Amino acid sequence: GPAIDFDAKRFPFRLGKYWLGRMDPSRPIRNEETMGGFGYAMAGVNSETGERVCAKINHSIHFEGTVAQRKEVILQAMMRHENVVGIKDVLKEVPPEARDGKKKLVMIMELMSGGQLFSETLASGGLQCADNPKGMPESKIRGYFRQILLGLAYCHGRGIAHRDIKLENLLLCEDKTTVKIADFGLAKVSTGVD
C-alpha cells in the first residue's frame, strides 16, 4: 500500500504495524495521566491506514498472562458502543520501555485525545456556580452523565459490570463533547445467579 506520512520524531517506537510515542510529547511516557493499575498508555499511529490510536501496555508481571488480563481483553473487545472505548487490535510484543525485555500484551484502542474526565474536572475547578463562575457548566456535566449512563446501560444489558467507574476511567474525545468508559480490568460478567 501507499506509505503513510507521520511524524517519526513524535512516534519513534515500532510495535507491529503501529508506531508509538508519548501521549503528551512534553511529558514522560509514564506519568499520572498515562499510568493505570497494571499498565500505561501511549499514543500511536497505524502505519497502514494513518489512523491515530492508543496503546495500552501492561507493565505488571502479576497481571501478564493471567485469566484477569484475558478477561479484560475479551470484555473490551465485546463492547461496541459510542460511549465505550473501542479496542482495535491486540499484540504480543516487547513494548517501549519494557524493563525486562519480555513480550507483553498490548491493546490497541481508539485514541481519546481529550484526556481523562478527572483532569477536565480539575482544570475547570469543579461545578460552575456563583463562587466558581469559570467552572464546568451544569449542562455540560449533565451531558457527560447521560453519556456515562448510556454506556453503563449498554454494558449492563450485556451482563457486564464495570466495577471501577471513576473520573480517571472516563475519557474524552478531542473536542471534549463525547465521554467514553475505559478500563475493564475489574469488570465482572454477571451470570444472573448470586
mmCIF file of C-alpha atoms in Angstrom:
data_model
loop_
_atom_site.group_PDB
_atom_site.id
_atom_site.type_symbol
_atom_site.label_atom_id
_atom_site.label_comp_id
_atom_site.label_asym_id
_atom_site.label_seq_id
_atom_site.Cartn_x
_atom_site.Cartn_y
_atom_site.Cartn_z
ATOM 1 C CA GLY A 1 0.000 0.000 0.000
ATOM 2 C CA PRO A 2 0.951 3.670 -0.089
ATOM 3 C CA ALA A 3 3.315 4.992 2.559
ATOM 4 C CA ILE A 4 1.563 6.809 5.388
ATOM 5 C CA ASP A 5 3.036 10.186 6.300
ATOM 6 C CA PHE A 6 3.508 10.712 10.045
ATOM 7 C CA ASP A 7 5.919 12.434 12.404
ATOM 8 C CA ALA A 8 8.664 9.868 13.092
ATOM 9 C CA LYS A 9 10.035 12.020 15.938
ATOM 10 C CA ARG A 10 6.587 12.051 17.571
ATOM 11 C CA PHE A 11 6.167 8.255 17.116
ATOM 12 C CA PRO A 12 9.671 6.702 17.403
ATOM 13 C CA PHE A 13 8.747 3.192 18.616
ATOM 14 C CA ARG A 14 7.570 0.448 16.229
ATOM 15 C CA LEU A 15 5.239 -2.261 17.511
ATOM 16 C CA GLY A 16 3.851 -4.456 14.746
ATOM 17 C CA LYS A 17 2.105 -2.165 12.244
ATOM 18 C CA TYR A 18 1.906 0.656 14.816
ATOM 19 C CA TRP A 19 4.308 3.486 15.568
ATOM 20 C CA LEU A 20 4.061 4.676 19.189
ATOM 21 C CA GLY A 21 5.067 7.781 21.109
ATOM 22 C CA ARG A 22 4.215 9.740 24.221
ATOM 23 C CA MET A 23 0.623 10.788 24.822
ATOM 24 C CA ASP A 24 1.959 14.260 25.576
ATOM 25 C CA PRO A 25 5.344 14.954 23.923
ATOM 26 C CA SER A 26 6.234 17.391 26.724
ATOM 27 C CA ARG A 27 5.885 14.752 29.473
ATOM 28 C CA PRO A 28 7.491 11.376 30.265
ATOM 29 C CA ILE A 29 5.869 8.248 28.794
ATOM 30 C CA ARG A 30 4.865 7.158 32.281
ATOM 31 C CA ASN A 31 3.086 9.940 34.196
ATOM 32 C CA GLU A 32 -0.066 10.315 36.328
ATOM 33 C CA GLU A 33 -2.243 10.732 33.207
ATOM 34 C CA THR A 34 -0.894 7.669 31.362
ATOM 35 C CA MET A 35 -0.383 5.223 34.240
ATOM 36 C CA GLY A 36 -3.044 2.809 35.416
ATOM 37 C CA GLY A 37 -3.128 -0.046 37.894
ATOM 38 C CA PHE A 38 -1.396 -2.545 35.608
ATOM 39 C CA GLY A 39 -0.175 -0.534 32.670
ATOM 40 C CA TYR A 40 0.464 2.680 30.829
ATOM 41 C CA ALA A 41 -0.840 4.258 27.653
ATOM 42 C CA MET A 42 0.949 5.587 24.591
ATOM 43 C CA ALA A 43 -0.325 7.456 21.548
ATOM 44 C CA GLY A 44 0.209 5.795 18.210
ATOM 45 C CA VAL A 45 -0.469 5.700 14.508
ATOM 46 C CA ASN A 46 -1.396 2.734 12.316
ATOM 47 C CA SER A 47 1.338 2.608 9.656
ATOM 48 C CA GLU A 48 -1.070 1.084 7.117
ATOM 49 C CA THR A 49 -4.006 3.486 7.477
ATOM 50 C CA GLY A 50 -2.647 6.562 9.277
ATOM 51 C CA GLU A 51 -5.343 6.197 11.941
ATOM 52 C CA ARG A 52 -4.380 7.604 15.355
ATOM 53 C CA VAL A 53 -4.663 5.018 18.144
ATOM 54 C CA CYS A 54 -3.844 4.446 21.787
ATOM 55 C CA ALA A 55 -1.736 1.517 23.002
ATOM 56 C CA LYS A 56 -2.491 0.217 26.484
ATOM 57 C CA ILE A 57 0.636 -1.607 27.618
ATOM 58 C CA ASN A 58 0.752 -3.953 30.586
ATOM 59 C CA HIS A 59 3.711 -3.438 32.928
ATOM 60 C CA SER A 60 2.802 -5.794 35.767
ATOM 61 C CA ILE A 61 4.343 -9.259 35.962
ATOM 62 C CA HIS A 62 1.447 -10.140 38.285
ATOM 63 C CA PHE A 63 -1.143 -9.308 35.586
ATOM 64 C CA GLU A 64 0.642 -10.521 32.430
ATOM 65 C CA GLY A 65 -0.787 -13.775 31.094
ATOM 66 C CA THR A 66 -3.467 -14.072 33.777
ATOM 67 C CA VAL A 67 -7.110 -15.014 33.372
ATOM 68 C CA ALA A 68 -7.934 -11.447 34.531
ATOM 69 C CA GLN A 69 -5.888 -9.985 31.689
ATOM 70 C CA ARG A 70 -7.518 -12.220 29.080
ATOM 71 C CA LYS A 71 -10.934 -11.364 30.526
ATOM 72 C CA GLU A 72 -10.248 -7.629 30.198
ATOM 73 C CA VAL A 73 -9.290 -8.016 26.530
ATOM 74 C CA ILE A 74 -12.292 -10.216 25.728
ATOM 75 C CA LEU A 75 -14.786 -7.966 27.535
ATOM 76 C CA GLN A 76 -13.387 -4.811 25.960
ATOM 77 C CA ALA A 77 -13.457 -6.449 22.506
ATOM 78 C CA MET A 78 -17.141 -7.369 23.015
ATOM 79 C CA MET A 79 -18.107 -3.748 23.617
ATOM 80 C CA ARG A 80 -19.320 -1.785 20.583
ATOM 81 C CA HIS A 81 -20.966 1.413 21.805
ATOM 82 C CA GLU A 82 -20.419 5.131 21.222
ATOM 83 C CA ASN A 83 -19.764 5.628 24.960
ATOM 84 C CA VAL A 84 -17.351 2.719 25.469
ATOM 85 C CA VAL A 85 -13.722 2.940 24.298
ATOM 86 C CA GLY A 86 -13.309 0.525 21.396
ATOM 87 C CA ILE A 87 -10.494 -1.996 21.046
ATOM 88 C CA LYS A 88 -8.989 -2.317 17.571
ATOM 89 C CA ASP A 89 -6.196 -4.852 17.882
ATOM 90 C CA VAL A 90 -4.224 -6.959 20.369
ATOM 91 C CA LEU A 91 -0.491 -7.579 20.073
ATOM 92 C CA LYS A 92 2.039 -9.638 21.989
ATOM 93 C CA GLU A 93 5.271 -7.661 21.602
ATOM 94 C CA VAL A 94 8.196 -6.251 23.578
ATOM 95 C CA PRO A 95 6.878 -2.741 24.273
ATOM 96 C CA PRO A 96 8.836 0.511 24.520
ATOM 97 C CA GLU A 97 10.340 0.967 27.979
ATOM 98 C CA ALA A 98 9.960 -2.750 28.768
ATOM 99 C CA ARG A 99 12.436 -3.067 31.621
ATOM 100 C CA ASP A 100 12.602 -6.859 31.415
ATOM 101 C CA GLY A 101 12.725 -7.150 27.592
ATOM 102 C CA LYS A 102 9.811 -9.618 27.599
ATOM 103 C CA LYS A 103 6.801 -9.660 25.310
ATOM 104 C CA LYS A 104 3.676 -8.146 26.829
ATOM 105 C CA LEU A 105 0.063 -7.936 25.817
ATOM 106 C CA VAL A 106 -0.655 -4.597 24.141
ATOM 107 C CA MET A 107 -4.226 -3.488 23.478
ATOM 108 C CA ILE A 108 -4.613 -1.086 20.567
ATOM 109 C CA MET A 109 -7.621 1.114 21.220
ATOM 110 C CA GLU A 110 -9.281 4.180 19.812
ATOM 111 C CA LEU A 111 -7.428 7.335 20.827
ATOM 112 C CA MET A 112 -9.333 9.545 23.259
ATOM 113 C CA SER A 113 -7.134 12.625 22.941
ATOM 114 C CA GLY A 114 -9.307 14.801 25.206
ATOM 115 C CA GLY A 115 -7.808 13.033 28.238
ATOM 116 C CA GLN A 116 -9.452 11.934 31.457
ATOM 117 C CA LEU A 117 -12.669 13.454 32.757
ATOM 118 C CA PHE A 118 -10.739 13.732 36.044
ATOM 119 C CA SER A 119 -8.239 16.190 34.523
ATOM 120 C CA GLU A 120 -11.021 18.137 32.805
ATOM 121 C CA THR A 121 -12.885 18.448 36.113
ATOM 122 C CA LEU A 122 -9.745 19.648 37.931
ATOM 123 C CA ALA A 123 -8.896 22.131 35.168
ATOM 124 C CA SER A 124 -12.373 23.663 35.335
ATOM 125 C CA GLY A 125 -12.280 23.925 39.125
ATOM 126 C CA GLY A 126 -15.443 21.871 39.524
ATOM 127 C CA LEU A 127 -19.073 22.854 39.038
ATOM 128 C CA GLN A 128 -19.877 26.341 37.775
ATOM 129 C CA CYS A 129 -21.601 28.424 40.455
ATOM 130 C CA ALA A 130 -21.573 31.957 41.929
ATOM 131 C CA ASP A 131 -18.293 31.227 43.747
ATOM 132 C CA ASN A 132 -16.806 29.496 40.689
ATOM 133 C CA PRO A 133 -18.014 31.275 37.522
ATOM 134 C CA LYS A 134 -15.317 29.618 35.376
ATOM 135 C CA GLY A 135 -16.331 26.121 36.479
ATOM 136 C CA MET A 136 -17.891 23.437 34.318
ATOM 137 C CA PRO A 137 -21.499 24.335 33.438
ATOM 138 C CA GLU A 138 -24.194 22.056 34.818
ATOM 139 C CA SER A 139 -25.484 21.446 31.267
ATOM 140 C CA LYS A 140 -22.073 20.039 30.247
ATOM 141 C CA ILE A 141 -21.948 17.831 33.357
ATOM 142 C CA ARG A 142 -25.484 16.606 32.622
ATOM 143 C CA GLY A 143 -24.418 15.721 29.064
ATOM 144 C CA TYR A 144 -21.411 13.736 30.308
ATOM 145 C CA PHE A 145 -23.532 11.986 32.940
ATOM 146 C CA ARG A 146 -26.112 10.987 30.326
ATOM 147 C CA GLN A 147 -23.396 9.509 28.099
ATOM 148 C CA ILE A 148 -21.859 7.597 31.031
ATOM 149 C CA LEU A 149 -25.275 6.161 31.917
ATOM 150 C CA LEU A 150 -25.882 5.146 28.274
ATOM 151 C CA GLY A 151 -22.514 3.359 28.214
ATOM 152 C CA LEU A 152 -23.219 1.630 31.525
ATOM 153 C CA ALA A 153 -26.721 0.599 30.410
ATOM 154 C CA TYR A 154 -25.142 -0.948 27.297
ATOM 155 C CA CYS A 155 -22.619 -2.892 29.424
ATOM 156 C CA HIS A 156 -25.234 -3.983 31.952
ATOM 157 C CA GLY A 157 -27.558 -5.056 29.150
ATOM 158 C CA ARG A 158 -24.810 -7.482 28.108
ATOM 159 C CA GLY A 159 -24.311 -8.758 31.664
ATOM 160 C CA ILE A 160 -21.071 -6.841 32.243
ATOM 161 C CA ALA A 161 -20.481 -4.816 35.404
ATOM 162 C CA HIS A 162 -17.517 -2.416 35.042
ATOM 163 C CA ARG A 163 -16.911 -2.151 38.839
ATOM 164 C CA ASP A 164 -14.351 0.673 38.559
ATOM 165 C CA ILE A 165 -16.223 3.733 37.324
ATOM 166 C CA LYS A 166 -14.248 6.810 38.318
ATOM 167 C CA LEU A 167 -13.258 10.021 36.576
ATOM 168 C CA GLU A 168 -9.864 8.558 35.612
ATOM 169 C CA ASN A 169 -11.606 5.762 33.648
ATOM 170 C CA LEU A 170 -13.876 8.139 31.745
ATOM 171 C CA LEU A 171 -12.101 9.502 28.678
ATOM 172 C CA LEU A 172 -12.941 12.424 26.414
ATOM 173 C CA CYS A 173 -12.731 12.781 22.647
ATOM 174 C CA GLU A 174 -10.554 15.557 21.240
ATOM 175 C CA ASP A 175 -13.282 18.233 21.253
ATOM 176 C CA LYS A 176 -14.406 17.093 24.737
ATOM 177 C CA THR A 177 -18.032 16.594 23.696
ATOM 178 C CA THR A 178 -18.069 12.789 24.000
ATOM 179 C CA VAL A 179 -17.141 10.741 27.066
ATOM 180 C CA LYS A 180 -16.374 7.025 26.900
ATOM 181 C CA ILE A 181 -15.904 4.328 29.521
ATOM 182 C CA ALA A 182 -12.435 2.752 29.577
ATOM 183 C CA ASP A 183 -10.511 0.119 31.556
ATOM 184 C CA PHE A 184 -12.462 -3.087 32.001
ATOM 185 C CA GLY A 185 -9.708 -4.604 34.172
ATOM 186 C CA LEU A 186 -12.004 -5.069 37.176
ATOM 187 C CA ALA A 187 -15.155 -5.867 35.198
ATOM 188 C CA LYS A 188 -17.267 -8.878 36.028
ATOM 189 C CA VAL A 189 -19.639 -10.899 33.907
ATOM 190 C CA SER A 190 -22.966 -11.460 35.615
ATOM 191 C CA THR A 191 -24.348 -14.949 35.331
ATOM 192 C CA GLY A 192 -27.669 -13.796 36.749
ATOM 193 C CA VAL A 193 -27.087 -16.022 39.781
ATOM 194 C CA ASP A 194 -25.642 -14.774 43.075
#
